[in-house]
Amino acid sequence: QQQVKQSPQSLIVQKGGISIINCAYENTAFDYFPWYQQFPGKGPALLIAIRPDVSEKKEGRFTISFNKSAKQFSLHIMDSQPGDSATYFCAAGSSGNTPLVFGKGTRLSVIA
Amino acid sequence: NAGVTQTPKFRVLKTGQSMTLLCAQDMNHEYMYWYRQDPGMGLRLIHYSVGEGTTAKGEVPDGYNVSRLKKQNFLLGLESAAPSQTSVYFCASTPRGNTEAFFGQGTRLTVV
């Protein structure tokens, strides 16, 4: 049932650098692509989400880029900060009686 | 507004014991999910429900049962706990399959 492939599994970025996490999906019925952020000991929380009618969405330092033809989407974190160190999950969802599907996660460490 | 509440937060079981994890949401969401999170494995879907009285198997359903007798509650049962079920369990809810998921704070279960 794993239909969303996420990479890399882990990422180390210097403070102030750009963090990039990629996801690819197979099911063309997906019409909702969120990213979740999880800190240790906490549940995942929605960070930013995009729908396929736009190719990019930006919220502060966080940007989703979406390529419908390639069936790929990515999260860019600009000016990465140590406080961004967390696990990030991409996901995909569709209308109808199907569950939200998650990628396996990326552990991001931002070092000073 | 409590969101999604999981009970208990921590539990230690002996092999062969049974227990029920309770998830309650106060957002009138139709969809509810149970995930388990293990190191390096991401969020794996155990069972989900698309409405009161319905349940469906996810990616890793073996050894677990669920019930959704009331819209606001989703119960996860372990009939005979095994050490392989040691994990952190997360409950989530969404209005539909392609909308924001709200997660509980997690239940850390250890089976010895």
mmCIF file of C-alpha atoms in Angstrom:
data_model
loop_
_atom_site.group_PDB
_atom_site.id
_atom_site.type_symbol
_atom_site.label_atom_id
_atom_site.label_comp_id
_atom_site.label_asym_id
_atom_site.label_seq_id
_atom_site.Cartn_x
_atom_site.Cartn_y
_atom_site.Cartn_z
ATOM 1 C CA GLN A 1 0.000 0.000 0.000
ATOM 2 C CA GLN A 2 3.107 2.194 0.156
ATOM 3 C CA GLN A 3 2.561 4.498 -2.807
ATOM 4 C CA VAL A 4 4.724 7.452 -1.805
ATOM 5 C CA LYS A 5 8.512 7.182 -1.953
ATOM 6 C CA GLN A 6 10.489 9.716 0.066
ATOM 7 C CA SER A 7 14.186 10.566 -0.069
ATOM 8 C CA PRO A 8 16.649 11.003 1.477
ATOM 9 C CA GLN A 9 16.172 9.003 4.658
ATOM 10 C CA SER A 10 18.354 11.443 6.577
ATOM 11 C CA LEU A 11 19.816 14.860 5.856
ATOM 12 C CA ILE A 12 22.390 17.057 7.529
ATOM 13 C CA VAL A 13 22.416 20.735 6.590
ATOM 14 C CA GLN A 14 24.468 23.662 7.794
ATOM 15 C CA LYS A 15 22.633 26.503 9.507
ATOM 16 C CA GLY A 16 21.506 28.974 6.873
ATOM 17 C CA GLY A 17 21.560 26.380 4.114
ATOM 18 C CA ILE A 18 18.736 24.955 2.015
ATOM 19 C CA SER A 19 17.159 21.630 2.956
ATOM 20 C CA ILE A 20 15.502 19.693 0.147
ATOM 21 C CA ILE A 21 13.380 16.580 0.590
ATOM 22 C CA ASN A 22 11.796 14.774 -2.333
ATOM 23 C CA CYS A 23 8.760 12.560 -2.781
ATOM 24 C CA ALA A 24 7.403 10.602 -5.716
ATOM 25 C CA TYR A 25 3.987 9.044 -6.096
ATOM 26 C CA GLU A 26 2.326 6.605 -8.460
ATOM 27 C CA ASN A 27 -1.413 7.051 -8.043
ATOM 28 C CA THR A 28 -2.652 9.764 -10.407
ATOM 29 C CA ALA A 29 -5.840 10.021 -8.364
ATOM 30 C CA PHE A 30 -3.952 11.801 -5.573
ATOM 31 C CA ASP A 31 -5.049 15.425 -5.330
ATOM 32 C CA TYR A 32 -3.650 16.526 -1.977
ATOM 33 C CA PHE A 33 0.043 16.610 -1.054
ATOM 34 C CA PRO A 34 0.907 17.664 2.497
ATOM 35 C CA TRP A 35 4.145 17.751 4.435
ATOM 36 C CA TYR A 36 4.214 16.949 8.136
ATOM 37 C CA GLN A 37 6.814 17.883 10.726
ATOM 38 C CA GLN A 38 7.454 15.740 13.788
ATOM 39 C CA PHE A 39 9.575 16.596 16.802
ATOM 40 C CA PRO A 40 10.778 13.866 19.181
ATOM 41 C CA GLY A 41 8.050 12.672 21.525
ATOM 42 C CA LYS A 42 5.312 14.466 19.598
ATOM 43 C CA GLY A 43 2.781 13.541 16.960
ATOM 44 C CA PRO A 44 3.257 14.771 13.386
ATOM 45 C CA ALA A 45 1.748 18.175 12.611
ATOM 46 C CA LEU A 46 0.850 19.699 9.263
ATOM 47 C CA LEU A 47 3.557 22.018 7.959
ATOM 48 C CA ILE A 48 2.371 22.944 4.483
ATOM 49 C CA ALA A 49 0.201 21.378 1.778
ATOM 50 C CA ILE A 50 -0.429 21.783 -1.934
ATOM 51 C CA ARG A 51 -3.089 20.746 -4.415
ATOM 52 C CA PRO A 52 -2.222 19.942 -8.055
ATOM 53 C CA ASP A 53 -3.745 23.087 -9.530
ATOM 54 C CA VAL A 54 -0.564 25.024 -8.623
ATOM 55 C CA SER A 55 3.115 24.191 -9.110
ATOM 56 C CA GLU A 56 4.462 25.927 -6.032
ATOM 57 C CA LYS A 57 3.317 27.063 -2.614
ATOM 58 C CA LYS A 58 5.340 29.108 -0.193
ATOM 59 C CA GLU A 59 4.777 29.752 3.494
ATOM 60 C CA GLY A 60 7.593 31.658 5.122
ATOM 61 C CA ARG A 61 10.812 29.672 4.724
ATOM 62 C CA PHE A 62 8.981 26.557 3.559
ATOM 63 C CA THR A 63 8.137 25.912 -0.096
ATOM 64 C CA ILE A 64 6.492 22.982 -1.830
ATOM 65 C CA SER A 65 7.367 22.447 -5.488
ATOM 66 C CA PHE A 66 5.001 20.200 -7.412
ATOM 67 C CA ASN A 67 5.600 18.539 -10.779
ATOM 68 C CA LYS A 68 2.418 16.841 -11.917
ATOM 69 C CA SER A 69 3.853 15.293 -15.100
ATOM 70 C CA ALA A 70 6.764 13.732 -13.207
ATOM 71 C CA LYS A 71 4.518 12.788 -10.268
ATOM 72 C CA GLN A 72 6.974 14.343 -7.860
ATOM 73 C CA PHE A 73 6.856 16.988 -5.162
ATOM 74 C CA SER A 74 9.478 18.387 -2.867
ATOM 75 C CA LEU A 75 9.898 20.439 0.281
ATOM 76 C CA HIS A 76 12.456 23.221 0.370
ATOM 77 C CA ILE A 77 13.453 24.797 3.662
ATOM 78 C CA MET A 78 15.304 28.048 3.099
ATOM 79 C CA ASP A 79 17.724 29.495 5.660
ATOM 80 C CA SER A 80 17.533 26.261 7.662
ATOM 81 C CA GLN A 81 17.746 26.695 11.436
ATOM 82 C CA PRO A 82 18.623 24.285 14.264
ATOM 83 C CA GLY A 83 14.979 24.528 15.356
ATOM 84 C CA ASP A 84 13.999 22.928 12.044
ATOM 85 C CA SER A 85 15.720 19.708 13.122
ATOM 86 C CA ALA A 86 12.901 17.174 13.048
ATOM 87 C CA THR A 87 11.504 14.303 11.022
ATOM 88 C CA TYR A 88 9.577 15.324 7.917
ATOM 89 C CA PHE A 89 6.943 13.194 6.227
ATOM 90 C CA CYS A 90 5.381 13.734 2.848
ATOM 91 C CA ALA A 91 1.926 12.320 2.198
ATOM 92 C CA ALA A 92 -0.668 12.043 -0.521
ATOM 93 C CA GLY A 93 -4.425 11.784 -0.431
ATOM 94 C CA SER A 94 -7.406 11.546 -2.708
ATOM 95 C CA SER A 95 -11.158 11.865 -2.475
ATOM 96 C CA GLY A 96 -13.119 8.685 -1.944
ATOM 97 C CA ASN A 97 -12.800 6.077 0.768
ATOM 98 C CA THR A 98 -9.020 5.820 0.724
ATOM 99 C CA PRO A 99 -6.599 6.739 3.503
ATOM 100 C CA LEU A 100 -3.886 9.374 3.484
ATOM 101 C CA VAL A 101 -0.627 7.661 2.475
ATOM 102 C CA PHE A 102 2.677 8.678 4.081
ATOM 103 C CA GLY A 103 6.269 8.477 2.951
ATOM 104 C CA LYS A 104 8.809 6.841 5.281
ATOM 105 C CA GLY A 105 10.149 10.110 6.598
ATOM 106 C CA THR A 106 13.368 12.145 6.501
ATOM 107 C CA ARG A 107 15.311 12.940 9.622
ATOM 108 C CA LEU A 108 16.721 16.457 9.205
ATOM 109 C CA SER A 109 19.549 17.739 11.363
ATOM 110 C CA VAL A 110 20.546 21.380 11.035
ATOM 111 C CA ILE A 111 23.973 22.000 12.530
ATOM 112 C CA ALA A 112 25.484 25.338 13.494
ATOM 113 C CA ASN B 1 -10.902 22.097 21.756
ATOM 114 C CA ALA B 2 -8.886 18.972 22.578
ATOM 115 C CA GLY B 3 -8.416 17.687 18.985
ATOM 116 C CA VAL B 4 -7.270 14.058 19.043
ATOM 117 C CA THR B 5 -6.683 12.433 22.407
ATOM 118 C CA GLN B 6 -5.044 9.058 22.921
ATOM 119 C CA THR B 7 -5.314 6.951 26.065
ATOM 120 C CA PRO B 8 -3.021 5.753 27.620
ATOM 121 C CA LYS B 9 0.219 7.615 26.878
ATOM 122 C CA PHE B 10 2.481 4.804 28.102
ATOM 123 C CA ARG B 11 1.928 1.115 28.764
ATOM 124 C CA VAL B 12 4.044 -1.941 29.481
ATOM 125 C CA LEU B 13 2.500 -5.311 28.694
ATOM 126 C CA LYS B 14 3.656 -8.843 29.203
ATOM 127 C CA THR B 15 3.667 -11.172 26.203
ATOM 128 C CA GLY B 16 0.220 -12.655 25.734
ATOM 129 C CA GLN B 17 -1.666 -9.924 27.566
ATOM 130 C CA SER B 18 -4.401 -7.958 25.872
ATOM 131 C CA MET B 19 -5.162 -4.267 25.861
ATOM 132 C CA THR B 20 -7.171 -1.589 24.103
ATOM 133 C CA LEU B 21 -5.907 1.798 22.993
ATOM 134 C CA LEU B 22 -8.531 4.515 22.831
ATOM 135 C CA CYS B 23 -8.572 7.405 20.376
ATOM 136 C CA ALA B 24 -11.105 10.185 20.742
ATOM 137 C CA GLN B 25 -11.604 13.195 18.462
ATOM 138 C CA ASP B 26 -13.898 16.148 18.960
ATOM 139 C CA MET B 27 -13.752 17.616 15.443
ATOM 140 C CA ASN B 28 -16.580 15.554 13.932
ATOM 141 C CA HIS B 29 -14.138 13.980 11.456
ATOM 142 C CA GLU B 30 -15.295 11.083 9.318
ATOM 143 C CA TYR B 31 -11.933 9.363 8.850
ATOM 144 C CA MET B 32 -9.813 7.936 11.641
ATOM 145 C CA TYR B 33 -6.527 6.065 11.454
ATOM 146 C CA TRP B 34 -4.177 4.014 13.587
ATOM 147 C CA TYR B 35 -0.461 4.071 12.734
ATOM 148 C CA ARG B 36 2.569 2.525 14.327
ATOM 149 C CA GLN B 37 5.943 4.228 14.185
ATOM 150 C CA ASP B 38 9.171 2.291 14.465
ATOM 151 C CA PRO B 39 12.719 3.603 13.901
ATOM 152 C CA GLY B 40 13.487 3.839 10.194
ATOM 153 C CA MET B 41 10.032 2.562 9.205
ATOM 154 C CA GLY B 42 8.049 5.781 9.118
ATOM 155 C CA LEU B 43 4.326 5.739 9.818
ATOM 156 C CA ARG B 44 2.750 2.417 8.933
ATOM 157 C CA LEU B 45 -1.013 2.256 8.686
ATOM 158 C CA ILE B 46 -2.554 -0.491 10.804
ATOM 159 C CA HIS B 47 -6.295 0.022 10.294
ATOM 160 C CA TYR B 48 -8.505 2.907 9.324
ATOM 161 C CA SER B 49 -12.145 3.897 9.264
ATOM 162 C CA VAL B 50 -13.993 6.099 6.787
ATOM 163 C CA GLY B 51 -17.059 6.489 8.963
ATOM 164 C CA GLU B 52 -18.939 5.269 11.999
ATOM 165 C CA GLY B 53 -19.373 1.504 11.888
ATOM 166 C CA THR B 54 -16.759 0.967 9.159
ATOM 167 C CA THR B 55 -13.206 -0.324 9.390
ATOM 168 C CA ALA B 56 -10.591 -1.398 6.862
ATOM 169 C CA LYS B 57 -7.151 -2.986 6.936
ATOM 170 C CA GLY B 58 -4.053 -0.954 6.344
ATOM 171 C CA GLU B 59 -0.484 -1.966 5.624
ATOM 172 C CA VAL B 60 0.227 -3.933 8.842
ATOM 173 C CA PRO B 61 -3.088 -5.192 10.299
ATOM 174 C CA ASP B 62 -2.016 -8.584 11.647
ATOM 175 C CA GLY B 63 -2.326 -8.944 15.422
ATOM 176 C CA TYR B 64 -4.626 -5.938 15.765
ATOM 177 C CA ASN B 65 -8.370 -5.373 15.737
ATOM 178 C CA VAL B 66 -10.325 -2.127 15.662
ATOM 179 C CA SER B 67 -13.822 -0.857 16.245
ATOM 180 C CA ARG B 68 -15.612 2.399 15.402
ATOM 181 C CA LEU B 69 -18.911 2.142 17.232
ATOM 182 C CA LYS B 70 -19.138 5.900 17.745
ATOM 183 C CA LYS B 71 -17.999 8.514 15.252
ATOM 184 C CA GLN B 72 -15.733 10.227 17.751
ATOM 185 C CA ASN B 73 -13.949 7.082 18.989
ATOM 186 C CA PHE B 74 -11.621 4.601 17.314
ATOM 187 C CA LEU B 75 -10.362 1.691 19.406
ATOM 188 C CA LEU B 76 -7.286 -0.395 18.672
ATOM 189 C CA GLY B 77 -7.102 -3.807 20.325
ATOM 190 C CA LEU B 78 -4.239 -6.200 20.859
ATOM 191 C CA GLU B 79 -5.658 -9.603 21.766
ATOM 192 C CA SER B 80 -2.355 -11.319 22.567
ATOM 193 C CA ALA B 81 0.543 -8.900 22.699
ATOM 194 C CA ALA B 82 3.897 -9.873 21.209
ATOM 195 C CA PRO B 83 7.316 -8.186 21.595
ATOM 196 C CA SER B 84 7.118 -7.271 17.872
ATOM 197 C CA GLN B 85 4.256 -4.955 18.754
ATOM 198 C CA THR B 86 6.530 -2.773 20.854
ATOM 199 C CA SER B 87 6.148 0.573 19.135
ATOM 200 C CA VAL B 88 4.768 4.085 19.318
ATOM 201 C CA TYR B 89 1.159 4.169 18.198
ATOM 202 C CA PHE B 90 -0.448 7.255 16.713
ATOM 203 C CA CYS B 91 -4.081 7.926 16.050
ATOM 204 C CA ALA B 92 -5.153 10.523 13.497
ATOM 205 C CA SER B 93 -8.362 11.898 12.083
ATOM 206 C CA THR B 94 -9.319 13.779 8.919
ATOM 207 C CA PRO B 95 -12.572 15.186 7.565
ATOM 208 C CA ARG B 96 -11.932 13.310 4.307
ATOM 209 C CA GLY B 97 -9.075 11.390 2.644
ATOM 210 C CA ASN B 98 -7.600 14.495 1.019
ATOM 211 C CA THR B 99 -7.589 16.958 3.876
ATOM 212 C CA GLU B 100 -5.385 17.802 6.852
ATOM 213 C CA ALA B 101 -4.753 14.972 9.302
ATOM 214 C CA PHE B 102 -4.687 15.744 13.004
ATOM 215 C CA PHE B 103 -2.592 13.443 15.154
ATOM 216 C CA GLY B 104 -2.763 12.467 18.778
ATOM 217 C CA GLN B 105 0.248 12.692 21.040
ATOM 218 C CA GLY B 106 1.062 9.001 20.721
ATOM 219 C CA THR B 107 1.061 5.908 22.939
ATOM 220 C CA ARG B 108 4.379 4.287 23.741
ATOM 221 C CA LEU B 109 3.775 0.555 24.157
ATOM 222 C CA THR B 110 6.406 -1.887 25.356
ATOM 223 C CA VAL B 111 5.757 -5.629 25.291
ATOM 224 C CA VAL B 112 8.150 -7.658 27.421
#
